[in-house]
PDB file of C-alpha atoms in Angstrom:
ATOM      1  CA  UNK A 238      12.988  -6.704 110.499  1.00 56.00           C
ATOM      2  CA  UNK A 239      15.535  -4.316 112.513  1.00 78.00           C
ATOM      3  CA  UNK A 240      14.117  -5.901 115.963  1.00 83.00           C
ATOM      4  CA  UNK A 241      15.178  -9.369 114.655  1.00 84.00           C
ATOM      5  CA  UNK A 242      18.607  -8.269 113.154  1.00 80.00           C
ATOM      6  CA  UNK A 243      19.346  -6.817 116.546  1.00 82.00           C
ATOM      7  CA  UNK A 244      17.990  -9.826 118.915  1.00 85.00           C
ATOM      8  CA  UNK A 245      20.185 -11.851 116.790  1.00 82.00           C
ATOM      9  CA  UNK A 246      23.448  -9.907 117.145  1.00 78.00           C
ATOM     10  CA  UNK A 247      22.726  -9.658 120.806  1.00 81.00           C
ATOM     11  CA  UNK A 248      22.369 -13.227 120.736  1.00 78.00           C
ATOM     12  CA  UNK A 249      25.815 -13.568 118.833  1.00 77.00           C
ATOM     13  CA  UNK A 250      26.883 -11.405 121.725  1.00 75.00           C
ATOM     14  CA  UNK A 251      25.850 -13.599 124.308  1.00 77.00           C
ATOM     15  CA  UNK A 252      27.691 -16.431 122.747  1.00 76.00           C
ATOM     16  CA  UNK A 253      31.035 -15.248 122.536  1.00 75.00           C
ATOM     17  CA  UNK A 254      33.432 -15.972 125.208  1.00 75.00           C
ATOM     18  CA  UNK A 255      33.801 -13.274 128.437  1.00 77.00           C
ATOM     19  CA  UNK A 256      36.855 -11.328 128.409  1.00 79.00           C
ATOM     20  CA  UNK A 257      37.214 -12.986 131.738  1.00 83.00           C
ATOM     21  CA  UNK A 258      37.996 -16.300 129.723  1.00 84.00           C
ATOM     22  CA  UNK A 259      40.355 -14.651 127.166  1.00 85.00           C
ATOM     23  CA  UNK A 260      42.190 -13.058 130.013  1.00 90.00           C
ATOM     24  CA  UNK A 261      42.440 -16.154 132.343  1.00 90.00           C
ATOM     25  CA  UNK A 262      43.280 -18.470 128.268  1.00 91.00           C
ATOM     26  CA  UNK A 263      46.031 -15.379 127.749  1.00 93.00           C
ATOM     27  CA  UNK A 264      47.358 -16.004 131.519  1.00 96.00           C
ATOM     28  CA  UNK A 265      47.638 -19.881 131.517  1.00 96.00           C
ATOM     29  CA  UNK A 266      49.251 -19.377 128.232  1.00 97.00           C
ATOM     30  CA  UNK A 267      52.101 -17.282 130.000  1.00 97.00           C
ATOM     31  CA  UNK A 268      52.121 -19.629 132.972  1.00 97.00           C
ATOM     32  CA  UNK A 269      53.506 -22.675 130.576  1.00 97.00           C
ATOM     33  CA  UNK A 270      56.328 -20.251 128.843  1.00 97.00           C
ATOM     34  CA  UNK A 271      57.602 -19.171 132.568  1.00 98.00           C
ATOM     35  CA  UNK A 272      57.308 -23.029 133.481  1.00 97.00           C
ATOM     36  CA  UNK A 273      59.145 -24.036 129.783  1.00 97.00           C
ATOM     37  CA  UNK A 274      61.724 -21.286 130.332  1.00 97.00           C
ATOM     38  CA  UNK A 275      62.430 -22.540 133.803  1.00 96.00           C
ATOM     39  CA  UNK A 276      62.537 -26.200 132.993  1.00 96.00           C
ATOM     40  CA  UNK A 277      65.199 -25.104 130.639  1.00 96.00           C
ATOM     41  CA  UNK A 278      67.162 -23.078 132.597  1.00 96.00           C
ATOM     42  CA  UNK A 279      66.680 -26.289 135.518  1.00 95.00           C
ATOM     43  CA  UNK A 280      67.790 -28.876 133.057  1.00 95.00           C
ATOM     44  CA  UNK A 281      71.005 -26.324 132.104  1.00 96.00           C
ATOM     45  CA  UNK A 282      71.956 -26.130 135.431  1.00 96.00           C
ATOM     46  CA  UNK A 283      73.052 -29.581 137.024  1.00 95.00           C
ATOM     47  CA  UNK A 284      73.807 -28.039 140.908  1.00 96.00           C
ATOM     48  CA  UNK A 285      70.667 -25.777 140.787  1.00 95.00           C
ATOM     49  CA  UNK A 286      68.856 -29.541 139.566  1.00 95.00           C
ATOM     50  CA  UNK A 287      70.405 -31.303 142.861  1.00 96.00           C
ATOM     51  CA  UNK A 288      69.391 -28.055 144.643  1.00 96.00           C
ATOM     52  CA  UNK A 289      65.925 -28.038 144.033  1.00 95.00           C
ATOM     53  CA  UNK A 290      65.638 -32.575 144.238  1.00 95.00           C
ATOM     54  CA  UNK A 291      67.379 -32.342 148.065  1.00 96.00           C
ATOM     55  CA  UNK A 292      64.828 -29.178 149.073  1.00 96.00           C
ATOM     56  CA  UNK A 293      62.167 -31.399 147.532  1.00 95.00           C
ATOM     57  CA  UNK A 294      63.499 -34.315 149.596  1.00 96.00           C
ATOM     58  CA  UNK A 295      63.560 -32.096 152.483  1.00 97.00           C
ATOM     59  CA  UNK A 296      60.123 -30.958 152.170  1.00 95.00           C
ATOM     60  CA  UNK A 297      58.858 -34.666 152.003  1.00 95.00           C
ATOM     61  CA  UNK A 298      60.840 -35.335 155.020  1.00 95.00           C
ATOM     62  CA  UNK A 299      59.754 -32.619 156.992  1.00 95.00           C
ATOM     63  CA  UNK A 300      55.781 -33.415 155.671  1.00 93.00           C
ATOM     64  CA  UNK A 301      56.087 -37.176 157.164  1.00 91.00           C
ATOM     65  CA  UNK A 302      57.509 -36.371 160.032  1.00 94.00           C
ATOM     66  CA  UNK A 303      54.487 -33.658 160.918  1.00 93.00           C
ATOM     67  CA  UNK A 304      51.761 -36.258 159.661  1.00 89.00           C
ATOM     68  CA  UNK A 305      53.879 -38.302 161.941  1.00 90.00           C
ATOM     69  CA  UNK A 306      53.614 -36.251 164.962  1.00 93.00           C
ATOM     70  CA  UNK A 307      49.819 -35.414 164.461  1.00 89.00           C
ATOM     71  CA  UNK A 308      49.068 -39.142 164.557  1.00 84.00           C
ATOM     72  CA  UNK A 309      51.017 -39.466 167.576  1.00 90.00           C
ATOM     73  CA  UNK A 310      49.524 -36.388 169.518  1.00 91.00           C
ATOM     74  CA  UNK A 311      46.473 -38.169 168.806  1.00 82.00           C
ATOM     75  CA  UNK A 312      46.948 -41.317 170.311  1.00 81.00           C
ATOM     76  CA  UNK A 313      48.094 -39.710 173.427  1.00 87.00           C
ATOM     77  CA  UNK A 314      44.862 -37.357 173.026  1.00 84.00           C
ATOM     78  CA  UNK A 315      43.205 -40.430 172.875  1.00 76.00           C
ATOM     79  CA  UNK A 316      44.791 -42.370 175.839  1.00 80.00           C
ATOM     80  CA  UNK A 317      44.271 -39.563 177.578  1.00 84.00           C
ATOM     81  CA  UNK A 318      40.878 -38.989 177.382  1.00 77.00           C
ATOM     82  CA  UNK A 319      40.482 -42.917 178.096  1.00 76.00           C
ATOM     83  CA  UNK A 320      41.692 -42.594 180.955  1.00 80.00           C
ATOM     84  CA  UNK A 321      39.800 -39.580 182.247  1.00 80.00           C
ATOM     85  CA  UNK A 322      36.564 -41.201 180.880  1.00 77.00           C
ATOM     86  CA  UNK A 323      34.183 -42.852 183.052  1.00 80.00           C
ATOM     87  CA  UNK A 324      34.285 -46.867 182.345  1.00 78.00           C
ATOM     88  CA  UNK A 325      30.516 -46.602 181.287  1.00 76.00           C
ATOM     89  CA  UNK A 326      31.418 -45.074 178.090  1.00 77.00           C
ATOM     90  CA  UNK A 327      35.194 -46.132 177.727  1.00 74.00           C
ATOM     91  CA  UNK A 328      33.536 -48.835 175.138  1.00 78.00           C
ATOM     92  CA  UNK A 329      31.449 -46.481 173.047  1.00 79.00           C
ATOM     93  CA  UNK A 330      34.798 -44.217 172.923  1.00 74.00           C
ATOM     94  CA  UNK A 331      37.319 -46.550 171.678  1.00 74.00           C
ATOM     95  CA  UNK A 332      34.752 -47.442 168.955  1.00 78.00           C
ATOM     96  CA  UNK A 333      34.721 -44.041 167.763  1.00 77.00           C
ATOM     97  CA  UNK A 334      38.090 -42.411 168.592  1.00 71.00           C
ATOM     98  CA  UNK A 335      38.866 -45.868 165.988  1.00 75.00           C
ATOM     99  CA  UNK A 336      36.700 -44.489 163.379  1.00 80.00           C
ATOM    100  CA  UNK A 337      37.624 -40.708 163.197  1.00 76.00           C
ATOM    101  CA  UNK A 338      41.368 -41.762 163.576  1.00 72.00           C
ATOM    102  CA  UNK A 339      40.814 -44.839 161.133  1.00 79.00           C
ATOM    103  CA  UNK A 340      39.235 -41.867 158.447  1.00 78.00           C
ATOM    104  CA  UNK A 341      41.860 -39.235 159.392  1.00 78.00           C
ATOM    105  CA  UNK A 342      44.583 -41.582 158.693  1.00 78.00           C
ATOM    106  CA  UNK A 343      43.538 -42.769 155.733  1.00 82.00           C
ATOM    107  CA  UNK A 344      43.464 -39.588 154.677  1.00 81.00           C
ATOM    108  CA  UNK A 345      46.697 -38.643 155.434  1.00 78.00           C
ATOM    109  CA  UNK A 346      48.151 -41.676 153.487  1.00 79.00           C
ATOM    110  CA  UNK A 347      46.012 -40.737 150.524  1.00 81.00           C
ATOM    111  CA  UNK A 348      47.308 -36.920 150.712  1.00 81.00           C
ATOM    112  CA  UNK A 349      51.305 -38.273 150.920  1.00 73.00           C
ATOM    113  CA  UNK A 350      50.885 -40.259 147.756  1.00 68.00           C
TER     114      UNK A 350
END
């Protein structure tokens, strides 16, 4: 009778949650009353407000304008290697220098909105 009293707590045991959980509950709990005390101090705060929308703005700006610049450093990558390709395979290499930049793109867009 004491074996099956024990493998039953130890199953209890088992079940409970890992402090790993409570610690990680007890830390997302303290995330949203740093992120409620700082919307409130935000929404107090009218300049600080317009502070943080124009960095935001800025940010945005600055993120276009690299996705920008990657696709065009690619389609100079990509003339260039057109042109330095023999005409054998310039074919086969639009074809696919379409695809990957077709996916990559794509990808991009998705990521910006």
């Amino acid at each position: 009778m004491d074996e099956r009293i024990e493998r039953r707590l130890q199953d209890i045991v088992k079940a409970l949650p890992s402090e790993e959980m409570y610690f990680e509950a007890l830390r997302d709990i303290i995330k949203d009353i740093i992120k409620e005390y700082l919307r409130k101090q935000i929404n107090q705060n009218a300049e600080l407000k317009k502070g943080i929308a124009e960095a935001l703005r800025g940010f945005m700006e600055a993120k276009l304008k690299e996705y920008d610049s990657m696709a065009r450093m690619a389609k100079l990558t990509a003339s260039l290697s057109l042109l330095a390709a023999p005409e054998s395979v310039k074919d086969e290499a639009v074809k696919d220098f379409a695809s990957v930049f077709q996916k990559e793109i794509e990808e991009i867009i998705r990521r910006t909105f």
